[in-house]
JSON list of C-alpha atoms in Angstrom, two decimals:
[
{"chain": "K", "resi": 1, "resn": "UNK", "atom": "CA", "xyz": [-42.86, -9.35, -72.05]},
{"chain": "K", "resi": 2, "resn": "UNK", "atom": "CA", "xyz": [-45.82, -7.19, -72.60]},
{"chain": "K", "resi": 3, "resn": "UNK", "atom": "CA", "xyz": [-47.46, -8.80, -69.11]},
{"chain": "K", "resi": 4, "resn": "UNK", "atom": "CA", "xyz": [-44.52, -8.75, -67.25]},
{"chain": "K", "resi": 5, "resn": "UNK", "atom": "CA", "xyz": [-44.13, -4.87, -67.72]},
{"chain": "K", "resi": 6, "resn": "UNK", "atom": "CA", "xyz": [-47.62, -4.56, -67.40]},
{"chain": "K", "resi": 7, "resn": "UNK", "atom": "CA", "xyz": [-47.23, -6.46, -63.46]},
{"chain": "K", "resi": 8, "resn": "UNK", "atom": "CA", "xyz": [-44.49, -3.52, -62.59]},
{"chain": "K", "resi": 9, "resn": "UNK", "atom": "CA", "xyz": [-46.65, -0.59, -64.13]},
{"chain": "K", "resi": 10, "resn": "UNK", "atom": "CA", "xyz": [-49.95, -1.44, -61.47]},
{"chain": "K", "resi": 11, "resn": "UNK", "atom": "CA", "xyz": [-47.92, -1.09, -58.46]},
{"chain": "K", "resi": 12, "resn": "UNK", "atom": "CA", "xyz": [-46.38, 1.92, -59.80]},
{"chain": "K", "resi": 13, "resn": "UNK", "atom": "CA", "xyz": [-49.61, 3.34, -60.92]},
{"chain": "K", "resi": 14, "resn": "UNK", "atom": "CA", "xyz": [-51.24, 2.42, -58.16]},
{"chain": "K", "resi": 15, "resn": "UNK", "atom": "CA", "xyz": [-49.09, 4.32, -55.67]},
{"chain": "K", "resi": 16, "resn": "UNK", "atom": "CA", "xyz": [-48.51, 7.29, -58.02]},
{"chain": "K", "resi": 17, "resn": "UNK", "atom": "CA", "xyz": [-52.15, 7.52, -57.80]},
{"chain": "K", "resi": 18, "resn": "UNK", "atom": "CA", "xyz": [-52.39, 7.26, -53.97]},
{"chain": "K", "resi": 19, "resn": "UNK", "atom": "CA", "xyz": [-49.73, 9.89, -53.56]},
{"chain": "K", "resi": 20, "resn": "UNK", "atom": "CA", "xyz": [-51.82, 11.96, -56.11]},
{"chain": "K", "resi": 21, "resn": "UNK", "atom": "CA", "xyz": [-55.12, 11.75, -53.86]},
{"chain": "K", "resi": 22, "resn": "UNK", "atom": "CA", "xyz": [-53.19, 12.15, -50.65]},
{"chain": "K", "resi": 23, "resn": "UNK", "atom": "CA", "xyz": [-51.97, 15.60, -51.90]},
{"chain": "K", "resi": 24, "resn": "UNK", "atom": "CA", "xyz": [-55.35, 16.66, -53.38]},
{"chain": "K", "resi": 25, "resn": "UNK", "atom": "CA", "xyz": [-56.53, 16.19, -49.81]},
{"chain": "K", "resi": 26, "resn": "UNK", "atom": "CA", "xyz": [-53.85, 18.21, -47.80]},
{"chain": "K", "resi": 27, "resn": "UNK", "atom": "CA", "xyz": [-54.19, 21.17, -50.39]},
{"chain": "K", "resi": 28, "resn": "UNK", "atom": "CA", "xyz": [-57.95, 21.02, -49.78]},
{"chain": "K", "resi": 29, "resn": "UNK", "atom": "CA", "xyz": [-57.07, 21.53, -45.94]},
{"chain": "K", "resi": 30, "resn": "UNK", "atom": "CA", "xyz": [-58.52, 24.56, -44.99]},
{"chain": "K", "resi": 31, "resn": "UNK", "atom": "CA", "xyz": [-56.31, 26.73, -43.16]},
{"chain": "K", "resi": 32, "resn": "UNK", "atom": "CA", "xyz": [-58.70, 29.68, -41.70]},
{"chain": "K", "resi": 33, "resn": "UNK", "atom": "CA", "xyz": [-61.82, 28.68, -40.04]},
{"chain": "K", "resi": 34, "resn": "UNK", "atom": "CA", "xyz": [-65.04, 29.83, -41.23]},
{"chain": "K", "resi": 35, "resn": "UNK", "atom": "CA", "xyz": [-64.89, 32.78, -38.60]},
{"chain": "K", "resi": 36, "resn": "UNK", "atom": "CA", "xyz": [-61.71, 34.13, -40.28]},
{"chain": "K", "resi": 37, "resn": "UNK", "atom": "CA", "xyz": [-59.23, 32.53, -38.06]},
{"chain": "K", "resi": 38, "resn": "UNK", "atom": "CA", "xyz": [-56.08, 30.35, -38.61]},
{"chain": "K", "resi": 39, "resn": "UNK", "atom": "CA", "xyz": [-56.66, 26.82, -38.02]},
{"chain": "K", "resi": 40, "resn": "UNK", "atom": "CA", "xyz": [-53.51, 25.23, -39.53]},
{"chain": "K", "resi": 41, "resn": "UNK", "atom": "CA", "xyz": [-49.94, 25.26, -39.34]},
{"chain": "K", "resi": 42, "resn": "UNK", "atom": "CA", "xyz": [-49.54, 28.15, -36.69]},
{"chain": "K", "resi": 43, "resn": "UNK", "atom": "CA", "xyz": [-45.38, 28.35, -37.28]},
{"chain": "K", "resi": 44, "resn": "UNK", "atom": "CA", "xyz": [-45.61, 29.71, -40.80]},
{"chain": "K", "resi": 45, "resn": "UNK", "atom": "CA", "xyz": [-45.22, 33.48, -42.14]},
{"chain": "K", "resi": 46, "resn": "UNK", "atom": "CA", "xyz": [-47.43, 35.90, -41.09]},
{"chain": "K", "resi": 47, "resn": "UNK", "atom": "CA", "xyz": [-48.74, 39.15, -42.87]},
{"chain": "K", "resi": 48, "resn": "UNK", "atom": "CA", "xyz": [-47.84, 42.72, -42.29]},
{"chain": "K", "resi": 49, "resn": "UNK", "atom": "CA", "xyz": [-51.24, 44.13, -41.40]},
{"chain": "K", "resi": 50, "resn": "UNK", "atom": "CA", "xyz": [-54.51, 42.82, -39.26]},
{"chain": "K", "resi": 51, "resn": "UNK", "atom": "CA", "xyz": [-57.46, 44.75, -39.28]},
{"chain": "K", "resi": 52, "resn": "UNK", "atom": "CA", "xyz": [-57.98, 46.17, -35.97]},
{"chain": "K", "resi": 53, "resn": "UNK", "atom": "CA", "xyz": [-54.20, 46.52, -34.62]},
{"chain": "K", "resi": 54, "resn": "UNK", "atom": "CA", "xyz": [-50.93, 47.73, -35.19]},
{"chain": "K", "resi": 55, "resn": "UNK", "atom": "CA", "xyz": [-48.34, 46.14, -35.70]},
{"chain": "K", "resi": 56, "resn": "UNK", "atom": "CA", "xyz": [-45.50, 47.33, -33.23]},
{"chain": "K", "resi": 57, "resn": "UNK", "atom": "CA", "xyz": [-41.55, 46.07, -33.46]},
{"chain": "K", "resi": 58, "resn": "UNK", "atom": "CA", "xyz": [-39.65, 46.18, -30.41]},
{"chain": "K", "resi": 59, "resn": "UNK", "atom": "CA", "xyz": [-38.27, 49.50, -30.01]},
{"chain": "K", "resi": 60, "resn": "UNK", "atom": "CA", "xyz": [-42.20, 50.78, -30.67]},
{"chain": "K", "resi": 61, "resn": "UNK", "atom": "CA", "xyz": [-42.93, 48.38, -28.05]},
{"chain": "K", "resi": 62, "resn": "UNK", "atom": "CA", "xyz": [-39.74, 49.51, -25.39]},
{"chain": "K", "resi": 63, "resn": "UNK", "atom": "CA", "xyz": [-41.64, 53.12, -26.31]},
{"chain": "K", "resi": 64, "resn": "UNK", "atom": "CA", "xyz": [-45.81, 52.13, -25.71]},
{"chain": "K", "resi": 65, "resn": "UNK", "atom": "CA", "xyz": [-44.10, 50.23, -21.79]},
{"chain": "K", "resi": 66, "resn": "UNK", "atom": "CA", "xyz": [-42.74, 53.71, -21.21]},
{"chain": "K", "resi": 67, "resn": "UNK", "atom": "CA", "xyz": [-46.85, 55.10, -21.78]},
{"chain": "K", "resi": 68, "resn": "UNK", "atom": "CA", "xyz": [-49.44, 55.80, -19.24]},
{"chain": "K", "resi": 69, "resn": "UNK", "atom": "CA", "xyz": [-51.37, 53.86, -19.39]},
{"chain": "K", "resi": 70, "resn": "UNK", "atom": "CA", "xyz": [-49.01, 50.70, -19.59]},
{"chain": "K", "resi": 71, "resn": "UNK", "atom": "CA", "xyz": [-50.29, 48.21, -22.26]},
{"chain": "K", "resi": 72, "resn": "UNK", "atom": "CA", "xyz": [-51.43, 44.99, -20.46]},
{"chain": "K", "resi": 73, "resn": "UNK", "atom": "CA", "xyz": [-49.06, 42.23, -22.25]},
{"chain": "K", "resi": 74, "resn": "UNK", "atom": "CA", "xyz": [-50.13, 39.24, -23.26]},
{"chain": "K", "resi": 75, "resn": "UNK", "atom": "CA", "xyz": [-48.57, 36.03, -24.44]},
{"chain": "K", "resi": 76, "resn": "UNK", "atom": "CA", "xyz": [-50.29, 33.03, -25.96]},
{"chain": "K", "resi": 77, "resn": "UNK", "atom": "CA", "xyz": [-47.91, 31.01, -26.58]},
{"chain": "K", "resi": 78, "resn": "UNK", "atom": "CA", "xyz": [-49.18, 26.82, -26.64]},
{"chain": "K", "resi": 79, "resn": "UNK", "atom": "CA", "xyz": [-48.57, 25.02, -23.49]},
{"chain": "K", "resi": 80, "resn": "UNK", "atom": "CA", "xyz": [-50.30, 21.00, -23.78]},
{"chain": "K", "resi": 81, "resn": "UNK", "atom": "CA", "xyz": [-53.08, 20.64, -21.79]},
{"chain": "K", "resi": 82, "resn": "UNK", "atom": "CA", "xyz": [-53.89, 17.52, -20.05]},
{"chain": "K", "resi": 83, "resn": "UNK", "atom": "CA", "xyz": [-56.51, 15.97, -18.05]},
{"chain": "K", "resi": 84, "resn": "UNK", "atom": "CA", "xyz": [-57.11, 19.18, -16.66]},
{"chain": "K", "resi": 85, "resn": "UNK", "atom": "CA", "xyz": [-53.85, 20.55, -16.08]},
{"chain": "K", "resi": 86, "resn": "UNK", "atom": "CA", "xyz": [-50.89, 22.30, -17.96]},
{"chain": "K", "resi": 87, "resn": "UNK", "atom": "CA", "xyz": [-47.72, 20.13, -18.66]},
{"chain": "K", "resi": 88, "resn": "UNK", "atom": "CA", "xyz": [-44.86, 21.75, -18.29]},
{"chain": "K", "resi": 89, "resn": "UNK", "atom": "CA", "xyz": [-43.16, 19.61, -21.15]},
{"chain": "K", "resi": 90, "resn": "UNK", "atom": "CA", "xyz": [-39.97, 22.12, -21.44]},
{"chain": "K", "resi": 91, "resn": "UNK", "atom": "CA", "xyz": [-39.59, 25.87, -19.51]},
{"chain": "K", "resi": 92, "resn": "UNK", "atom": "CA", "xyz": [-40.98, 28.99, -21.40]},
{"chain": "K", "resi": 93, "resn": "UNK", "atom": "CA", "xyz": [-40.03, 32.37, -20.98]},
{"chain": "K", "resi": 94, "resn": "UNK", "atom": "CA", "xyz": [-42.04, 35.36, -21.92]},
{"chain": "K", "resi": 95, "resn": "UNK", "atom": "CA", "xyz": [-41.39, 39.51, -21.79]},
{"chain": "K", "resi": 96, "resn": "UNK", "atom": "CA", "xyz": [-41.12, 40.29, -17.94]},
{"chain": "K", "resi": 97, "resn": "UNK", "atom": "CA", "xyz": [-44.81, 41.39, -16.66]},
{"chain": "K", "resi": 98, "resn": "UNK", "atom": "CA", "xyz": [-46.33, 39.75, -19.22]},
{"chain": "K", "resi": 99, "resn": "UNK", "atom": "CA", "xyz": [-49.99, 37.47, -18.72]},
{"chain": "K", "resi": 100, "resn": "UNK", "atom": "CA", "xyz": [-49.40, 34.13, -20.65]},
{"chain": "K", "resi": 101, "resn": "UNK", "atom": "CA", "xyz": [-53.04, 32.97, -21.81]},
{"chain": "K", "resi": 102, "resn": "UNK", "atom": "CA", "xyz": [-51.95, 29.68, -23.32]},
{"chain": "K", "resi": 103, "resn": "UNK", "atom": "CA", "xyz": [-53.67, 28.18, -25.93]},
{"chain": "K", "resi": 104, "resn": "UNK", "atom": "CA", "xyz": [-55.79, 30.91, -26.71]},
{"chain": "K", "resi": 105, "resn": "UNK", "atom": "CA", "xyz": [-54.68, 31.91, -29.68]},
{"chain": "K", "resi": 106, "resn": "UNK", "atom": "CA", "xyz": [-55.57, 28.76, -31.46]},
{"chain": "K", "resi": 107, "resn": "UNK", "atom": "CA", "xyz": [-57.95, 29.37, -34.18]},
{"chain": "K", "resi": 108, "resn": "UNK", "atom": "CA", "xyz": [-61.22, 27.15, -32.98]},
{"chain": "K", "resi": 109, "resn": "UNK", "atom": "CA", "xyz": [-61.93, 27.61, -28.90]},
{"chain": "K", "resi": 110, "resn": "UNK", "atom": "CA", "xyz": [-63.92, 25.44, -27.40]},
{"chain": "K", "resi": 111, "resn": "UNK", "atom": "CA", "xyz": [-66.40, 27.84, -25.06]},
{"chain": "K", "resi": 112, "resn": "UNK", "atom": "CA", "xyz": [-64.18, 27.17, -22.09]},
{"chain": "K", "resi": 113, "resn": "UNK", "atom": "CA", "xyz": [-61.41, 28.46, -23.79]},
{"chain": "K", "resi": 114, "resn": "UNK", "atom": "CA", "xyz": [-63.21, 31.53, -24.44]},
{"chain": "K", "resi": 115, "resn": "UNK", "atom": "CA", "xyz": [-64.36, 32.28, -21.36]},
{"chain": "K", "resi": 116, "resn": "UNK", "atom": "CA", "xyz": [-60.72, 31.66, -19.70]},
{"chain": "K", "resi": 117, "resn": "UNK", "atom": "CA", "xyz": [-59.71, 34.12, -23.03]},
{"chain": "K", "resi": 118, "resn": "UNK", "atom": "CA", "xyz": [-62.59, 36.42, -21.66]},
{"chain": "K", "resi": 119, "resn": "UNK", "atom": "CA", "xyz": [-62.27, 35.90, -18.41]},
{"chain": "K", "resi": 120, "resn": "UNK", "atom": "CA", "xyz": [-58.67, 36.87, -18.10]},
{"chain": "K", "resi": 121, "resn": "UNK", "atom": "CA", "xyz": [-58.77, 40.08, -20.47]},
{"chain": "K", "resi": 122, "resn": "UNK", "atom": "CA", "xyz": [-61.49, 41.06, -18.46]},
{"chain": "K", "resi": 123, "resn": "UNK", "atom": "CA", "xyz": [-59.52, 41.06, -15.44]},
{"chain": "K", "resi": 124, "resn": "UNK", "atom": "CA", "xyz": [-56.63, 42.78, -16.99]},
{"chain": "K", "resi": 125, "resn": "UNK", "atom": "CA", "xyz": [-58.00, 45.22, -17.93]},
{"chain": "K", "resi": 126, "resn": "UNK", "atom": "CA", "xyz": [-60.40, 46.06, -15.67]},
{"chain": "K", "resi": 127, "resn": "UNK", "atom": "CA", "xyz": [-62.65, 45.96, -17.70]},
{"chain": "K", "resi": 128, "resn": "UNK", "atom": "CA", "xyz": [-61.78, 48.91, -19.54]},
{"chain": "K", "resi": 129, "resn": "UNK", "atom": "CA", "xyz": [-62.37, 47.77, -23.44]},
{"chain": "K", "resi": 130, "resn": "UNK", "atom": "CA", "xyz": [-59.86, 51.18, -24.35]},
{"chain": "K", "resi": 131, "resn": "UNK", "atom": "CA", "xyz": [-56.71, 49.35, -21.95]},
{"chain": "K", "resi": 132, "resn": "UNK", "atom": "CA", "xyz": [-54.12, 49.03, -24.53]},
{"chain": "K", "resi": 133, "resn": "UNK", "atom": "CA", "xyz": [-53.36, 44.90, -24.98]},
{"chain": "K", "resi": 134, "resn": "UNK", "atom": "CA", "xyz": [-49.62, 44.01, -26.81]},
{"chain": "K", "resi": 135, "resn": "UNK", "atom": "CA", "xyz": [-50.33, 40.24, -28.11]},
{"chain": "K", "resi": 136, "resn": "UNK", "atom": "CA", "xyz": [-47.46, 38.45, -29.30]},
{"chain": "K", "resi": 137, "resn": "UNK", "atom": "CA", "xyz": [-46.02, 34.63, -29.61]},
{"chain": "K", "resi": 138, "resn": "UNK", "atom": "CA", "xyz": [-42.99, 33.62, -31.25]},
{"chain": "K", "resi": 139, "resn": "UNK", "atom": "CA", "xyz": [-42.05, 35.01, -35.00]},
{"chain": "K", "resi": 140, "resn": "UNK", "atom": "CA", "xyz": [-43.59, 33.37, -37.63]},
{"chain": "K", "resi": 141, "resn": "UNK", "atom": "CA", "xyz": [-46.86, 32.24, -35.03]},
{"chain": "K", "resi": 142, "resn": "UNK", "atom": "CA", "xyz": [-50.48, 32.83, -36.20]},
{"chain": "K", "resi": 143, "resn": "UNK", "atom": "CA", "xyz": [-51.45, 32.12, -32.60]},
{"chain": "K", "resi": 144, "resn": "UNK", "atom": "CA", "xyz": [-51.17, 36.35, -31.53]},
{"chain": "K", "resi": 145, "resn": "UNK", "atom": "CA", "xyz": [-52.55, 36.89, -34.84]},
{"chain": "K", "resi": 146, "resn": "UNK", "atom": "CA", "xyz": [-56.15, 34.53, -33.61]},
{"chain": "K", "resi": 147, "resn": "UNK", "atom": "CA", "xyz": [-55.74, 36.46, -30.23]},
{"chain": "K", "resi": 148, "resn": "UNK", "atom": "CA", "xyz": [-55.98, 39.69, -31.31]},
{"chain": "K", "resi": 149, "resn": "UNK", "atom": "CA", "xyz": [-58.58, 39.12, -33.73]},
{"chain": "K", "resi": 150, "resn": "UNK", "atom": "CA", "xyz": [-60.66, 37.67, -31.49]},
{"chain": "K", "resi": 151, "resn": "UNK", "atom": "CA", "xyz": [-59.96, 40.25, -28.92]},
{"chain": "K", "resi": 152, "resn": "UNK", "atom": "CA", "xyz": [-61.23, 42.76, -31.22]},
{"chain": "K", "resi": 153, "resn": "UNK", "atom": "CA", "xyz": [-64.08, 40.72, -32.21]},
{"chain": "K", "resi": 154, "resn": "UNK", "atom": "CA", "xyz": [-65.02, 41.24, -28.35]},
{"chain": "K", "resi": 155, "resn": "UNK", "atom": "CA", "xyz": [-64.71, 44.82, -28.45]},
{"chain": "K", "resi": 156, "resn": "UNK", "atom": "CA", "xyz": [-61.31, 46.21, -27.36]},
{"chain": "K", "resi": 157, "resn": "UNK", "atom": "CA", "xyz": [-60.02, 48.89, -28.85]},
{"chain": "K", "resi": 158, "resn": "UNK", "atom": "CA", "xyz": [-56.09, 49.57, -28.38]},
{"chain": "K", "resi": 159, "resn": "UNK", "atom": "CA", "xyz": [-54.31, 46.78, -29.70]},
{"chain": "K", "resi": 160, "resn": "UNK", "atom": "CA", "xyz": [-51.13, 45.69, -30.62]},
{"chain": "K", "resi": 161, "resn": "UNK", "atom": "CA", "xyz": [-49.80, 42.86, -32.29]},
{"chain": "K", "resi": 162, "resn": "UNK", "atom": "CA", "xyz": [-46.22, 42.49, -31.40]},
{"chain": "K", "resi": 163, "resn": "UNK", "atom": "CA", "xyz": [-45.64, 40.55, -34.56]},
{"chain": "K", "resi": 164, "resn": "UNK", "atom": "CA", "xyz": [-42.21, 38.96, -34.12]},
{"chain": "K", "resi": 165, "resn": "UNK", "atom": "CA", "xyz": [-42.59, 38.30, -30.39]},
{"chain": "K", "resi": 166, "resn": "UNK", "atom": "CA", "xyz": [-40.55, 36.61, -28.05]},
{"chain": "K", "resi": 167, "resn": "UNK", "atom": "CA", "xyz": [-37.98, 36.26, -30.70]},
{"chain": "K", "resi": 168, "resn": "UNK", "atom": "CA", "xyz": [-37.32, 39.59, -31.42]},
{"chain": "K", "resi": 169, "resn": "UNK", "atom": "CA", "xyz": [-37.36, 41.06, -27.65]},
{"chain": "K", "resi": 170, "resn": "UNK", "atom": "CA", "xyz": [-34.36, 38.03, -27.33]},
{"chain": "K", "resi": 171, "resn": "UNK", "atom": "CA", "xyz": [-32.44, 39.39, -30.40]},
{"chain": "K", "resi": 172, "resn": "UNK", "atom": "CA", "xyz": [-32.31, 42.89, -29.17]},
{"chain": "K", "resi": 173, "resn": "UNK", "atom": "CA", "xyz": [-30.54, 41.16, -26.33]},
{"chain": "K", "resi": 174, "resn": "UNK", "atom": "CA", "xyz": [-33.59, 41.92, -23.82]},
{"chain": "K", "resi": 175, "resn": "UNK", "atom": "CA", "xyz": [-34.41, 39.97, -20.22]},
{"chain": "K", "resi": 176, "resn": "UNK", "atom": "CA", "xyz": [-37.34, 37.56, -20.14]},
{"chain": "K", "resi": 177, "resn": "UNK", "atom": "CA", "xyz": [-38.73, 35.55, -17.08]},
{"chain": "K", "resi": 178, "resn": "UNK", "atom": "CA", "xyz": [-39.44, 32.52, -16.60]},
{"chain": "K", "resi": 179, "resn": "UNK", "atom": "CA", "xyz": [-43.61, 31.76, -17.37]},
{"chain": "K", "resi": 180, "resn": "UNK", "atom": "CA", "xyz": [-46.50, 29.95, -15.75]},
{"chain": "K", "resi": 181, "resn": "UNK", "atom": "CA", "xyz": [-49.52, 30.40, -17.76]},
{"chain": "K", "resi": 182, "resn": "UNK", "atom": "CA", "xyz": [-52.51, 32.20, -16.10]},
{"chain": "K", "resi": 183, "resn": "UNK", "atom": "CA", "xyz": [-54.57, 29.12, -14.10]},
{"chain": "K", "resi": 184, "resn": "UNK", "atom": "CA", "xyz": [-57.40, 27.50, -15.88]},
{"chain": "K", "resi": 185, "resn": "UNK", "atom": "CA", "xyz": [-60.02, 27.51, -14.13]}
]
């Protein structure tokens, strides 16, 4: 009997230990790059302050559209990019008059992303580094978070992280418009 149980156990070892290992190795996953920006799971609580911004809600934001000068906004919400092209895979919306930047608030760029990223802000704003800039996503979306980091990192100075985004503007029952995101060059 002894080598009969002894037969069960391995297998049961054996995968206890793989599942072991397997979770070692997602915990050891690093989720901020070595630049300070979020690499990993993007949909996943945010925090309450970034260095560099404020953090508006949406009647704060109804308020800075009403300013002079009017913050350029910008969405960066994720749109799949493929063999040179964006694919529309299902319609987004974004905050009437916004600029949707996709993909450039994920946490590693490659240098063409940055320069679209540069590129564009540049445009927008003129390039006047005090133009107020709203970034937002979704709620729960490190991807605005990245964007205005990085923005500041490039030297602009009035910026606002619109930290529940696009979900919030819909839950206070407020239009969007259909999105194309700015062309890549």
């Amino acid at each position: 009997m002894p080598r009969a149980r002894r037969r069960l156990l391995r297998p049961s070892l054996a995968a206890l230990s793989l599942s072991l290992l397997l979770g070692a190795a997602q915990a050891e996953t690093p989720l901020f790059s070595a630049e300070g920006y979020r690499i990993g799971l993007y949909r996943s609580p945010t925090p309450n302050q970034l260095q560099g911004a404020s953090i508006i809600d949406t009647p704060a934001l109804q308020t800075l559209l009403t300013q002079t000068p009017r913050p350029v906004l910008i969405d960066v919400y994720r749109r799949q990019w493929l063999q040179g092209r964006f694919i529309e895979d299902q319609p987004h919306e974004n905050l009437p008059g916004s600029h949707w930047l996709a993909n450039t608030g994920d946490g590693d760029l490659t240098p063409d992303w940055q320069g679209y990223f540069a590129r564009n802000l540049n445009t927008l704003t003129a390039g006047d580094l005090a133009q107020p800039l709203v970034f937002y996503c979704r709620s729960d979306c490190w991807l605005s978070w990245n964007a205005v980091k990085r923005a500041a990192a490039m030297g602009y100075k009035t910026l606002y992280w619109y930290r529940d985004g696009l979900d919030a503007w819909q839950a206070a029952n407020l239009p969007v418009a259909p999105a194309r995101p700015e062309p890549f060059p």
